[in-house]
Coordinates of C-alpha atoms in Angstrom, one line a residue:
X28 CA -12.6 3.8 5.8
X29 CA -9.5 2.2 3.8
X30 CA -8.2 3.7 0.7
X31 CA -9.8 1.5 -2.2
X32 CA -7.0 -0.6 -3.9
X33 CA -9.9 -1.5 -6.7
X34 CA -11.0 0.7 -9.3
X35 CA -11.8 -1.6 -12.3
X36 CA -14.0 -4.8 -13.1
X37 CA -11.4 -6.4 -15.6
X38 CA -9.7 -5.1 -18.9
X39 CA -11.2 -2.0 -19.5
X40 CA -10.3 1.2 -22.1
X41 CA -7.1 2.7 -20.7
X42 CA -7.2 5.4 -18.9
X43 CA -4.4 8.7 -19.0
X44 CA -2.5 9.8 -16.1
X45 CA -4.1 12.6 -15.2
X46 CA -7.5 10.3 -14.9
X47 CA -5.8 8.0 -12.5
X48 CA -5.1 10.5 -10.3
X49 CA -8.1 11.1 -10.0
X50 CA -9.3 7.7 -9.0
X51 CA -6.1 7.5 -7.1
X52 CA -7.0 10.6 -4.9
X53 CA -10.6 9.4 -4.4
X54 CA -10.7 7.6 -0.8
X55 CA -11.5 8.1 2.5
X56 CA -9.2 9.3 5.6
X57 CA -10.6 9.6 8.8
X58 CA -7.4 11.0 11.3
X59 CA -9.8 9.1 14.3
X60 CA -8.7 5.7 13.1
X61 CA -5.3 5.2 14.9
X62 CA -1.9 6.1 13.0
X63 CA -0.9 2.2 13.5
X64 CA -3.4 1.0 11.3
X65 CA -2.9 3.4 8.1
X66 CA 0.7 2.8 8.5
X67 CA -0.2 -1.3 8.1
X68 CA -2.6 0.5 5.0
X69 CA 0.3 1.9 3.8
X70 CA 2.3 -1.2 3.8
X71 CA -0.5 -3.0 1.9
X72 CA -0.8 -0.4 -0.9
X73 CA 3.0 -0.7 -1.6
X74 CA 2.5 -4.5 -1.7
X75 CA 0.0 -4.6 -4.0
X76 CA 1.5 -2.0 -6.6
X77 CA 5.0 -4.5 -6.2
X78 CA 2.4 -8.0 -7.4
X79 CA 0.5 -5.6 -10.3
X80 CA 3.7 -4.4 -11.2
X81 CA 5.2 -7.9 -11.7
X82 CA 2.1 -8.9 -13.6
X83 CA 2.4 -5.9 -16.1
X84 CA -0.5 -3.9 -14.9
X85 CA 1.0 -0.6 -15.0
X86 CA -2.1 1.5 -14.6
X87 CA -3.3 -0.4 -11.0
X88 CA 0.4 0.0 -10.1
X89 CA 0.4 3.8 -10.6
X90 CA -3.1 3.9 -8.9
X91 CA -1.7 2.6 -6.3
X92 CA 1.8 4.1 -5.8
X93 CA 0.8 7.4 -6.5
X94 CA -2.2 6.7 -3.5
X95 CA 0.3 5.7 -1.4
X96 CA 2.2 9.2 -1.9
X97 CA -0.7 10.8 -1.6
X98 CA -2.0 9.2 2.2
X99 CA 1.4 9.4 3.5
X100 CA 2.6 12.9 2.3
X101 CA -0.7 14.8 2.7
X102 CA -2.7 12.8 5.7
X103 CA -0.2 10.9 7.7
X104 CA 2.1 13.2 8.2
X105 CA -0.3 15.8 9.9
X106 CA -2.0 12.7 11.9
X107 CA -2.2 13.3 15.5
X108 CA 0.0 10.4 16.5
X109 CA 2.5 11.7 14.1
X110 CA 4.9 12.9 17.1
X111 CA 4.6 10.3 19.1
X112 CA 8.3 8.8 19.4
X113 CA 7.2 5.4 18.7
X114 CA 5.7 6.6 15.1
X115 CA 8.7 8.4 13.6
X116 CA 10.7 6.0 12.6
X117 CA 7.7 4.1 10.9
X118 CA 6.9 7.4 8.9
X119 CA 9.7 8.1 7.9
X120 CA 10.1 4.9 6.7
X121 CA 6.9 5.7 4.9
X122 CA 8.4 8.6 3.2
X123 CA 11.4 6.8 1.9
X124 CA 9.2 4.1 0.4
X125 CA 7.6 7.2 -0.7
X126 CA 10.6 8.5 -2.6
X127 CA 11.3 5.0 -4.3
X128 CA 7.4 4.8 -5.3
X129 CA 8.0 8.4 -7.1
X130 CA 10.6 7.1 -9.0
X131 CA 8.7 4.5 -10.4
X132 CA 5.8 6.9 -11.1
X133 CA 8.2 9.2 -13.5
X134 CA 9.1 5.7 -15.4
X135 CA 5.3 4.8 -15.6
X136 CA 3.7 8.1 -16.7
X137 CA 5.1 7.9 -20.8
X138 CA 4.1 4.5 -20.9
X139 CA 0.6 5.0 -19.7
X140 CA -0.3 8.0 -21.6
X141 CA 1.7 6.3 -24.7
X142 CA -0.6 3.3 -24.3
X143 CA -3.8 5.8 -23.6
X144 CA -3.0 8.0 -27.1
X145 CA -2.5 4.5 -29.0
X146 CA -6.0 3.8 -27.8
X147 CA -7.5 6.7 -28.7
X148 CA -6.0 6.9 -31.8
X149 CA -7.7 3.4 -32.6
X150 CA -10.7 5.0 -31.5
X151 CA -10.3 7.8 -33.9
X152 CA -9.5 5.3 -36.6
X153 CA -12.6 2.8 -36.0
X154 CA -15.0 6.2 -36.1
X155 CA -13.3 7.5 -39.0
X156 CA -13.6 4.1 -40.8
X157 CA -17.3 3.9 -39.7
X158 CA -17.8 7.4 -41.3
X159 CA -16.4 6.3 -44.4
X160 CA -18.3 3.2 -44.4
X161 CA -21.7 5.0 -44.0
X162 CA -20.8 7.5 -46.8
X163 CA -20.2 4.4 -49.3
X164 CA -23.1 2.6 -47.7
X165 CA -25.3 5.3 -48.8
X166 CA -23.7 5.8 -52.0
X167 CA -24.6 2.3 -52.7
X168 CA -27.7 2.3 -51.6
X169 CA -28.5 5.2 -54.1
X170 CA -26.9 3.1 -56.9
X171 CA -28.8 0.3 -56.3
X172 CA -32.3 1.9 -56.6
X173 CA -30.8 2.8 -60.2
X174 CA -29.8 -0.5 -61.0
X175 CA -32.1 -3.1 -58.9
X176 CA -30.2 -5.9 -60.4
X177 CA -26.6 -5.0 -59.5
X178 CA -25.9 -7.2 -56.3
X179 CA -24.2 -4.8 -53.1
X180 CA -21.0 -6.9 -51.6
X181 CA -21.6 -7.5 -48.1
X182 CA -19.8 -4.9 -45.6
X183 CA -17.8 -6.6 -42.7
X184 CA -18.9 -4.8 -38.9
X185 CA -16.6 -2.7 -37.4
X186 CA -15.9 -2.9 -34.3
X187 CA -14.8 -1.5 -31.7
X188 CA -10.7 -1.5 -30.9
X189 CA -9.2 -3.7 -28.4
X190 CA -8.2 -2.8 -24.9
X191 CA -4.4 -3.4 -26.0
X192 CA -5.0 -6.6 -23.5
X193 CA -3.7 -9.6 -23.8
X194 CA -5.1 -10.9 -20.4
X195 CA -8.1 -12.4 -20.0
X196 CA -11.2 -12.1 -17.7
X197 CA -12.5 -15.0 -15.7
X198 CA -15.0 -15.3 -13.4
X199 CA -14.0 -16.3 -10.2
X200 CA -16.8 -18.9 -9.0
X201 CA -16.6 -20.6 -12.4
X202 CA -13.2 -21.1 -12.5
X203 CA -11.7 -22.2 -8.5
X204 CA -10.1 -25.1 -10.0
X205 CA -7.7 -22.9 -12.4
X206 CA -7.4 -20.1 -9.6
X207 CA -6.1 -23.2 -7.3
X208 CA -3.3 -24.3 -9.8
X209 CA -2.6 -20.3 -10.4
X210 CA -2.1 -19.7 -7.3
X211 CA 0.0 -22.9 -6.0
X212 CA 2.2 -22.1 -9.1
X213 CA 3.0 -18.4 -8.0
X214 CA 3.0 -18.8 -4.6
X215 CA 6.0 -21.7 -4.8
X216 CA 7.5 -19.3 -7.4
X217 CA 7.6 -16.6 -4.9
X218 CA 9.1 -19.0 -2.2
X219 CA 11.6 -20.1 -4.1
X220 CA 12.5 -16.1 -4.7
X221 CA 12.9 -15.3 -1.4
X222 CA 14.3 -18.7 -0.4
X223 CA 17.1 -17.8 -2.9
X224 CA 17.1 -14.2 -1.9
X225 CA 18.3 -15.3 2.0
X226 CA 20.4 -17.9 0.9
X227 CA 22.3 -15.1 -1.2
X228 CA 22.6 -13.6 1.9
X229 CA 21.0 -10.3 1.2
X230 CA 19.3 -8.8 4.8
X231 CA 15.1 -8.2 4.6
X232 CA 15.8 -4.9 5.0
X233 CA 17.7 -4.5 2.1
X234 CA 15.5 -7.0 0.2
X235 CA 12.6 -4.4 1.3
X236 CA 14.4 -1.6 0.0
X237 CA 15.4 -3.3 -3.6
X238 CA 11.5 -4.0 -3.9
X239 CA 10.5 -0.8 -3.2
X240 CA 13.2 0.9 -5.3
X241 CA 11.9 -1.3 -8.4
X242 CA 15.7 -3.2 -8.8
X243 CA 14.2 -6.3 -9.3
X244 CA 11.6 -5.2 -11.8
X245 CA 13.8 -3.9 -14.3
X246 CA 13.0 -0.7 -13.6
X247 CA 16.4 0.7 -12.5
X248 CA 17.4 -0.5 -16.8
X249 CA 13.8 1.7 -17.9
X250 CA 14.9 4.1 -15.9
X251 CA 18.5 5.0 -17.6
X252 CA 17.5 3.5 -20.9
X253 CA 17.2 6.8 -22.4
X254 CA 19.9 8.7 -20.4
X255 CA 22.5 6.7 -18.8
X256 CA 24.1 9.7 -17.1
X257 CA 21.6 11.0 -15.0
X258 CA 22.8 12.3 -11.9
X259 CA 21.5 12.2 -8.3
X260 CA 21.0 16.1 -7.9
X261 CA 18.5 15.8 -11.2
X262 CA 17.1 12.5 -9.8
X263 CA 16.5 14.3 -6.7
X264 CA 14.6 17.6 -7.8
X265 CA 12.4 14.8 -10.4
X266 CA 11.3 13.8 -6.6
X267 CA 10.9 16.9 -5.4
X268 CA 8.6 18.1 -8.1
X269 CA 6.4 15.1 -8.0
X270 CA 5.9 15.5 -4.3
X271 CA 4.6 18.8 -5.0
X272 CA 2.4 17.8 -8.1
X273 CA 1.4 15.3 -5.3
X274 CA 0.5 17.9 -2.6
X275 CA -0.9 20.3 -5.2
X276 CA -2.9 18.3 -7.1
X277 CA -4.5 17.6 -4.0
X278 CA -4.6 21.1 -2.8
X279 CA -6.4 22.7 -6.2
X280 CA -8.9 20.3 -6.1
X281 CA -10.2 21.1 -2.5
X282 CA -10.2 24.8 -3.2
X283 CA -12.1 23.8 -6.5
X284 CA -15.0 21.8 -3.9
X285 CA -14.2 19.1 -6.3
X286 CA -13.0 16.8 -3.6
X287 CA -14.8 14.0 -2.4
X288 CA -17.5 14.5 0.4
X289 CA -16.7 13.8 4.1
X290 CA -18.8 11.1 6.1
X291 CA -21.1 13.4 7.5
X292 CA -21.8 15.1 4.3
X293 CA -23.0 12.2 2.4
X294 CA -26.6 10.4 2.6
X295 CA -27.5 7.1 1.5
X296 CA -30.3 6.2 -0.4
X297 CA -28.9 2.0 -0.8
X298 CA -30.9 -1.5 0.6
X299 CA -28.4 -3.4 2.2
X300 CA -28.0 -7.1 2.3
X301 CA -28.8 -8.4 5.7
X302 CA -26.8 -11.5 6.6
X303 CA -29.8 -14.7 5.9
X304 CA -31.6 -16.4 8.1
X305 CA -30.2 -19.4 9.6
X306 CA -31.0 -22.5 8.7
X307 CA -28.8 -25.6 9.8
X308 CA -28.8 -27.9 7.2
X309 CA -26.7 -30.6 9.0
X310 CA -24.2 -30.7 6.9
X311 CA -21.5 -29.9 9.3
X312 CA -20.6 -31.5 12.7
X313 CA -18.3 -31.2 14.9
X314 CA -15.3 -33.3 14.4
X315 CA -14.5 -36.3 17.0
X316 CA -11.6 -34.3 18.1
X317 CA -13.5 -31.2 19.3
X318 CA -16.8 -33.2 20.6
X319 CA -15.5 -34.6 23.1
X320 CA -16.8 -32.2 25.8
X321 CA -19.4 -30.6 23.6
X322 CA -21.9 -33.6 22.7
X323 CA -19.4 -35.4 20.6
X324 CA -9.2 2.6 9.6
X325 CA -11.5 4.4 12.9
X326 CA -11.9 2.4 16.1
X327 CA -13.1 4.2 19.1
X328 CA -11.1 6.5 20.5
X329 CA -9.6 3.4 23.2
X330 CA -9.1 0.6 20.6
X331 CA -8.8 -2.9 21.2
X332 CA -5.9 -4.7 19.9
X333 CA -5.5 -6.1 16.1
X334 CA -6.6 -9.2 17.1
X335 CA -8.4 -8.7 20.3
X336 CA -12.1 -10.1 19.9
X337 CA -14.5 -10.6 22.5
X338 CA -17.7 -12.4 23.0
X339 CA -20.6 -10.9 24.6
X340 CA -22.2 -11.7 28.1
X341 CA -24.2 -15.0 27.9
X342 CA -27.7 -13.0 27.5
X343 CA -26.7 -10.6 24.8
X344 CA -27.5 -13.1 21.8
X345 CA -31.4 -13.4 22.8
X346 CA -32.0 -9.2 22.7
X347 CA -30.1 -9.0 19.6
X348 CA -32.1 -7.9 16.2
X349 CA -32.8 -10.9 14.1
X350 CA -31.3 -9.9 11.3
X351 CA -27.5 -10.1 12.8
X352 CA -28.6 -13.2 14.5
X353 CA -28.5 -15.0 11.4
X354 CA -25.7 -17.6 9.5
X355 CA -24.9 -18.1 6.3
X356 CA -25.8 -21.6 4.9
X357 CA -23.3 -24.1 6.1
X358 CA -20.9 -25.9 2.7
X359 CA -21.1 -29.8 1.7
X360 CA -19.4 -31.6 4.4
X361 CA -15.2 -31.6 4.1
X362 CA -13.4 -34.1 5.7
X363 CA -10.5 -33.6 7.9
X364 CA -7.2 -35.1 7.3
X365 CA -3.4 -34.8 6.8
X366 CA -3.7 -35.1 3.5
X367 CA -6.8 -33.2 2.4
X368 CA -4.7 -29.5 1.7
X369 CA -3.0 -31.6 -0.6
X370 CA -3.8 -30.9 -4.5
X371 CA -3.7 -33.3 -7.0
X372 CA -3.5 -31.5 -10.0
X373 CA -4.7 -34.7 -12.1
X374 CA -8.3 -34.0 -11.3
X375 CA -10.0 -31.7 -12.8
X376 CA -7.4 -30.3 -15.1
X377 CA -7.2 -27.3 -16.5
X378 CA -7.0 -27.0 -20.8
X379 CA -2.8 -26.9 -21.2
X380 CA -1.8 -23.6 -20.9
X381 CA 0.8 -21.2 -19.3
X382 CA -0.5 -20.4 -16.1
X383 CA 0.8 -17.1 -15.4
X384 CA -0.5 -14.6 -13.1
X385 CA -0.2 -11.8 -16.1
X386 CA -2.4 -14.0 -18.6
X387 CA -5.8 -13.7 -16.0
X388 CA -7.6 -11.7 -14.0
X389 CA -10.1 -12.7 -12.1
X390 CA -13.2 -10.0 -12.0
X391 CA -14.4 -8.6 -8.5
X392 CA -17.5 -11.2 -7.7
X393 CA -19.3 -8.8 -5.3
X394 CA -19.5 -5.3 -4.7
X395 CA -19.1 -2.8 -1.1
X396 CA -23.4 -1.4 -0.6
X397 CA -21.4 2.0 -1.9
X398 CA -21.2 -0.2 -5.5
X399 CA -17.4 -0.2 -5.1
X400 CA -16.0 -3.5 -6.3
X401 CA -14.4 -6.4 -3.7
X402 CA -12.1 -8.5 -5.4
X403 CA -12.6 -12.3 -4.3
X404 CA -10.9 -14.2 -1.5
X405 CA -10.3 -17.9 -1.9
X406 CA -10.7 -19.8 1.4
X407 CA -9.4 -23.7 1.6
X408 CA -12.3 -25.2 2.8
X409 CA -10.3 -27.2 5.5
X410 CA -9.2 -24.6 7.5
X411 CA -11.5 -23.8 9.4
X412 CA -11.5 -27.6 10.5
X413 CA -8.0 -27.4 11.3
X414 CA -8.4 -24.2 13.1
X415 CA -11.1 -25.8 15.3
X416 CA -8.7 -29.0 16.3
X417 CA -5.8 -26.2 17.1
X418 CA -8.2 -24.6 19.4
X419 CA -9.9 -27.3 20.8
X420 CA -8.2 -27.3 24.0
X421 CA -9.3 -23.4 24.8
X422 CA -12.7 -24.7 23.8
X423 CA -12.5 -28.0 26.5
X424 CA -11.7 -25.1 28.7
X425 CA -13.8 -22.5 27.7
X426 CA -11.7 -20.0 26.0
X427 CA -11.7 -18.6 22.9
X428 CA -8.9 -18.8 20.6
X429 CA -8.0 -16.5 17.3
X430 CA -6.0 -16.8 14.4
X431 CA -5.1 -14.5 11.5
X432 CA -5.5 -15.1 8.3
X433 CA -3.2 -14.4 5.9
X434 CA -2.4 -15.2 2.2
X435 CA -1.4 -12.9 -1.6
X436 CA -2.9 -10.9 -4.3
X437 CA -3.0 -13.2 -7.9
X438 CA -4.3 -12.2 -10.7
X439 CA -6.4 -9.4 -9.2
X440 CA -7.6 -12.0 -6.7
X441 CA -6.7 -12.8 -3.0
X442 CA -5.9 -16.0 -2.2
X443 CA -5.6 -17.8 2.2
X444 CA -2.2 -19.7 2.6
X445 CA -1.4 -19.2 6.0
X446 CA -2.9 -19.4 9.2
X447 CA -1.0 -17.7 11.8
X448 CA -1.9 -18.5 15.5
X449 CA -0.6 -15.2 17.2
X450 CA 0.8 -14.9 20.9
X451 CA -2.5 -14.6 22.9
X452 CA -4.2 -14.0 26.5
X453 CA -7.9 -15.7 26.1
X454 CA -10.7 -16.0 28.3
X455 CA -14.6 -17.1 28.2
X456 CA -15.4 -14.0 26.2
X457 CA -12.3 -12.3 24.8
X458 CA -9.0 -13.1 23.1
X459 CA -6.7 -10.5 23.5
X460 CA -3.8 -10.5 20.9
X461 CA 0.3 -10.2 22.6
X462 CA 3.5 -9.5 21.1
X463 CA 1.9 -8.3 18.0
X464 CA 5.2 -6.9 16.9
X465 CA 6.2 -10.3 16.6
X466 CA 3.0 -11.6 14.1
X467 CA 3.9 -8.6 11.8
X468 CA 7.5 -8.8 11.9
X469 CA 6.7 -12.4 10.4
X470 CA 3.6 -11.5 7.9
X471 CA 6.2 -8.7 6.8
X472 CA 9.5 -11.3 6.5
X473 CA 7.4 -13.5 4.7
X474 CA 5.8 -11.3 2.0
X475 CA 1.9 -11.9 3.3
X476 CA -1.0 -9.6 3.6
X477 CA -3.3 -9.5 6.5
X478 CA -6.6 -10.8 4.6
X479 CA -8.7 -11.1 7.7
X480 CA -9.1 -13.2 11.2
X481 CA -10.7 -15.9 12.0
X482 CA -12.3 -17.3 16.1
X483 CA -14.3 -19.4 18.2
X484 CA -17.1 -18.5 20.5
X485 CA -17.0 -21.8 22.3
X486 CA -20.2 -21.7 24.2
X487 CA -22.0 -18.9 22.4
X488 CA -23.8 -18.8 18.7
X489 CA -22.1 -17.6 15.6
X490 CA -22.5 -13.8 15.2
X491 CA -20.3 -10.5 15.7
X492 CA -20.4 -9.0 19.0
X493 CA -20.3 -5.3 19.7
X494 CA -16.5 -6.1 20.7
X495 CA -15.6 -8.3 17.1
X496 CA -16.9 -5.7 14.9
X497 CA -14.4 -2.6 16.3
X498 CA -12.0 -5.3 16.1
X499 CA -13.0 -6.2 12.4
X500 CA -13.0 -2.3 11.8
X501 CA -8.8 -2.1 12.6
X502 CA -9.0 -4.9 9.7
X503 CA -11.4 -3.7 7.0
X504 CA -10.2 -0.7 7.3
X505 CA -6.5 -2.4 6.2
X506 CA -8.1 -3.5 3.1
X507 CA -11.9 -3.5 2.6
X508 CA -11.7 -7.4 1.3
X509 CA -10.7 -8.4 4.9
X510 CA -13.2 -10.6 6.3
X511 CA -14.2 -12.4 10.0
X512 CA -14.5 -15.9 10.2
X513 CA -16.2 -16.6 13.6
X514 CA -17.1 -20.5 14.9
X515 CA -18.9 -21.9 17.4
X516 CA -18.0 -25.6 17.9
X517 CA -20.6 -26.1 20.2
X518 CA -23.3 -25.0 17.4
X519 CA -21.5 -27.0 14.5
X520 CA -22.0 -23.3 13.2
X521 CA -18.9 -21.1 11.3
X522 CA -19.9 -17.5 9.5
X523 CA -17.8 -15.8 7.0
X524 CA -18.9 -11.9 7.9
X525 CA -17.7 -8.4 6.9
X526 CA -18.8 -5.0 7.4
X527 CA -20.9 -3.3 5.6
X528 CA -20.0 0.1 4.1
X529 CA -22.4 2.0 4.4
X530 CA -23.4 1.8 7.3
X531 CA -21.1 0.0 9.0
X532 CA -18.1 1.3 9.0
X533 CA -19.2 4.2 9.5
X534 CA -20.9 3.3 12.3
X535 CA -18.1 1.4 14.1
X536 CA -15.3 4.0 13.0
X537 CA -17.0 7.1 14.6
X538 CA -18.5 4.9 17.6
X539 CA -17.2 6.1 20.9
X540 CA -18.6 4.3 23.4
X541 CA -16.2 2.6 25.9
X542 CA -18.0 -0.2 27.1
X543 CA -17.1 -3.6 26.6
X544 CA -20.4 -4.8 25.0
X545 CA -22.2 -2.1 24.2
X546 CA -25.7 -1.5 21.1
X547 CA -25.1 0.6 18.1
X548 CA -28.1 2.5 16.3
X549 CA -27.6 1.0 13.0
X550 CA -29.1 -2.6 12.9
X551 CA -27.3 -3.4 9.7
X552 CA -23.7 -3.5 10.9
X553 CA -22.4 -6.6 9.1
X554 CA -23.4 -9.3 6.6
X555 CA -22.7 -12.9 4.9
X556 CA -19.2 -11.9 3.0
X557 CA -19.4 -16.0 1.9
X558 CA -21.1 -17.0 -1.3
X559 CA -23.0 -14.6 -3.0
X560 CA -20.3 -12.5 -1.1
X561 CA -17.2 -11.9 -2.0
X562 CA -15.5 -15.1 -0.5
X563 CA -15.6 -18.8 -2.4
X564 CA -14.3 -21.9 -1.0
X565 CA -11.8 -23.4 -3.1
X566 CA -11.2 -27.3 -2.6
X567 CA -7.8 -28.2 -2.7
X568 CA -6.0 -24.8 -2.1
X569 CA -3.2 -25.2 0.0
X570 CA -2.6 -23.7 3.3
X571 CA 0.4 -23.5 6.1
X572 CA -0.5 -23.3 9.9
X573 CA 2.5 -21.5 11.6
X574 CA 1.8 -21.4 15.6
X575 CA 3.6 -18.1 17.4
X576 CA 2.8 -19.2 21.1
X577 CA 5.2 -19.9 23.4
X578 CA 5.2 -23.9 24.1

């Protein structure tokens, strides 16, 4: 199961170092899963803490770089891929980023505990004022029994102190058309960045490192502000000790049976959302472009590629339970054309304000069956139409096709911008993802995250086979918002589907079977992740198609 990058709902009383630890050293690691996907779970984590650390949130980027130390330095390092030659130069990649992320940690721990005591002082404060208030209100209340006529001034509330916040907290579904504009805004921004960056000449990898190392957050200035003649050897033992408090934080609380339970340890007692019935309202059709032949982290032990679904044999759908044979209710009808991923930002505007990604945050919309909180993924409506006029040939022909989906964190949200066509073998039933160091080599050159996948079944009905959920499993478990977007053109049916957790990622991390179809025991695997999931369509969101097959 992926180490949680959510901890909070929104602006909340700050919390000290010492109880961010806490949270940050309360995930899952399962050493089944292989060492290629925690190492992309790594990666994710440090790119999360780098877009909450340019928004200001110091405490989620502490959460998560000190979770980062904490996977790589205690679990990854004692994985059993670890020695494998193709692996070392990944982790110790891993541990330099690790060094850089300890750096910042010394630079956030004053200010968060500064920001906690100020908070707690206000607490102090307010209680000490209500004290005082109560004393005087029964003082006066004694006063006025002796003189009935003598009128008691009115006593203003007090309440309680702020969060020290200035962002605030929207709710995602009622606010798409501000998320839209949000998200265009910083996503340019972020462009023109690294647009500028290349043009100055400056090599990814040392862009990689400079982000990582905090240069371009100012932290290198916080860091010497107080001390300008700090010297490597001290630097270096500051590192030192933090990887130790790291380790031994870690350590003391297992001998104290204080840490948290393993898989098989824990029982669950929750009712778990099975994905709804299907009903098709006949809302969507085919397009005339694709009906022209049809009416119009662990995986098993052997995993399948990243992006490597496969559909099951052609009688598999009818013994299936009903439950997983369902859809989700289909949207209004979009229409397809050039110019339909264009926004106009004249229509329903926004009240005038700065839009910047450290003014909002966008609260989580839905929540894991555990009660742990998903933040929400904004999906352009039109993509999956433009996905399906991509893979319409495969589909003439009877192939499946695949795409990853890929997009940013914004304001505590997750927003689709590129669909990436991967180099790809396909056939009736599977769609085995190639040269896969050549899709991440891009995601990683462009700044993306990996927020899910998205294929057709082009004969079959819309539903996760035994083979796309351990391929959704290598995703999920890459960050727990990732979702499957599955189509069949043939059906004028799309899903939007994730596992659920519990059971099911449990269930498809510990399977073992090797078959290419095979049952699991659980019946409740997956369900809807669309609308009241943790996915919204958002009309007018903007989205790239970049095509990595051979032509």
């Amino acid at each position: 199961m992926a180490p949680r990058t959510i901890e909070e709902t929104g602006p909340s009383r700050p919390l000290n170092v010492e109880q961010i630890v806490r949270k940050a050293q309360n995930f899952d690691y399962n050493p089944l899963i292989p060492l290629k996907y925690w190492l992309r779970t790594a990666g994710t984590l440090l790119k999360e803490a780098e877009i909450y650390e340019h928004e200001g949130n110091d405490q989620q980027t502490y959460l998560l770089l000190f979770r980062h130390a904490q996977l790589v330095i205690r679990n990854l390092s004692t994985h059993p891929d670890a020695r494998q030659g193709k692996n070392r130069l990944a982790l110790a990649q891993a541990n330099k980023d690790v060094d850089h992320g300890l750096m910042k940690l010394e630079v956030l721990k004053p200010r968060i505990n500064k920001r906690y005591e100020r908070y707690e002082q206000l607490l102090h404060d307010r209680d000490t004022r209500r004290a005082s208030a109560s004393a005087r209100e029964a003082s006066r209340s004694r006063e006025q029994k002796a003189l009935s006529n003598q009128q008691v001034p009115s006593q203003r509330p007090i309440s309680d102190p702020p969060a020290d916040s200035d962002t605030e907290t929207l709710a995602a579904g009622e606010n798409r058309d501000l998320a839209v504009k949000l998200a265009h805004k910083e996503i340019r921004r972020r462009a023109t960045a690294r647009k500028a960056t290349r043009q100055a000449g400056i090599s990814e990898e040392v862009e990689h490192e400079r982000r990582t190392a905090g240069v371009w957050g100012n932290w290198e200035e916080a860091f010497t502000k107080n001390d300008e003649s700090i010297d490597q050897d001290t630097l270096s033992r500051q590192m030192q000790n933090v990887r130790l408090q790291v380790s031994g934080s870690t350590s003391a609380e297992s001998r104290n049976g204080s840490s948290r339970p393993s898989f098989e340890s824990q029982k669950s007692n929750y009712h778990y959302p099975a994905v709804p019935e299907h009903r098709d309202s006949g809302s969507w059709k085919p397009s005339p472009q694709v009906s022209s032949s049809l009416d119009d982290y662990s995986l098993r032990s052997t995993p399948t590629s990243l992006g490597a679904p496969e559909l099951p044999p052609k009688d598999y759908d009818a013994d299936r339970p009903r439950n997983q044979n369902a859809l989700p209710l289909r949207p209004e009808k979009e229409a397809l054309s050039a110019s339909s991923t264009l926004f106009n930002l004249d229509q329903n505007p926004a009240p005038q304000q700065d839009l910047k990604p450290s003014t909002f945050t966008f609260k989580p919309s839905a929540y894991l069956e555990s009660g742990t909180p998903l933040r929400t993924i904004f999906l352009p409506p039109d993509l999956r139409h433009r996905f399906l006029s991509i893979a319409l040939p495969n589909t003439r022909a009877n192939l499946e096709t695949c795409g990853i989906l890929c997009g940013t964190l914004v304001s505590n949200a997750l927003f689709i911008s590129k669909l990436v066509i991967p180099d790809q073998e396909s056939t009736s039933d599977t769609c085995e993802t190639i040269n896969e160091s050549q899709l991440f080599d891009y995601v990683d050159g462009e700044d993306l995250m990996v927020l899910g996948w998205i294929h057709t079944h082009p004969t079959q009905t819309c539903f996760m086979s035994s083979r796309d959920l351990h391929t959704h499993g290598g995703y999920q478990v890459m960050m727990p918002e990732s979702i499957a977007i599955v189509c069949a053109p043939s059906k004028g049916d799309w899903g939007v589907f994730r596992l659920t957790d519990p059971p099911g990622m449990k269930t498809v991390l510990n399977c073992t079977q090797t078959g290419l179809f095979h049952p699991h025991a659980e019946s409740n695997i997956y369900t809807d992740a669309l609308r009241p999931g943790h996915v919204y369509e958002a009309k007018g969101l903007e989205f790239d198609v970049v095509d990595l097959r051979p032509h």
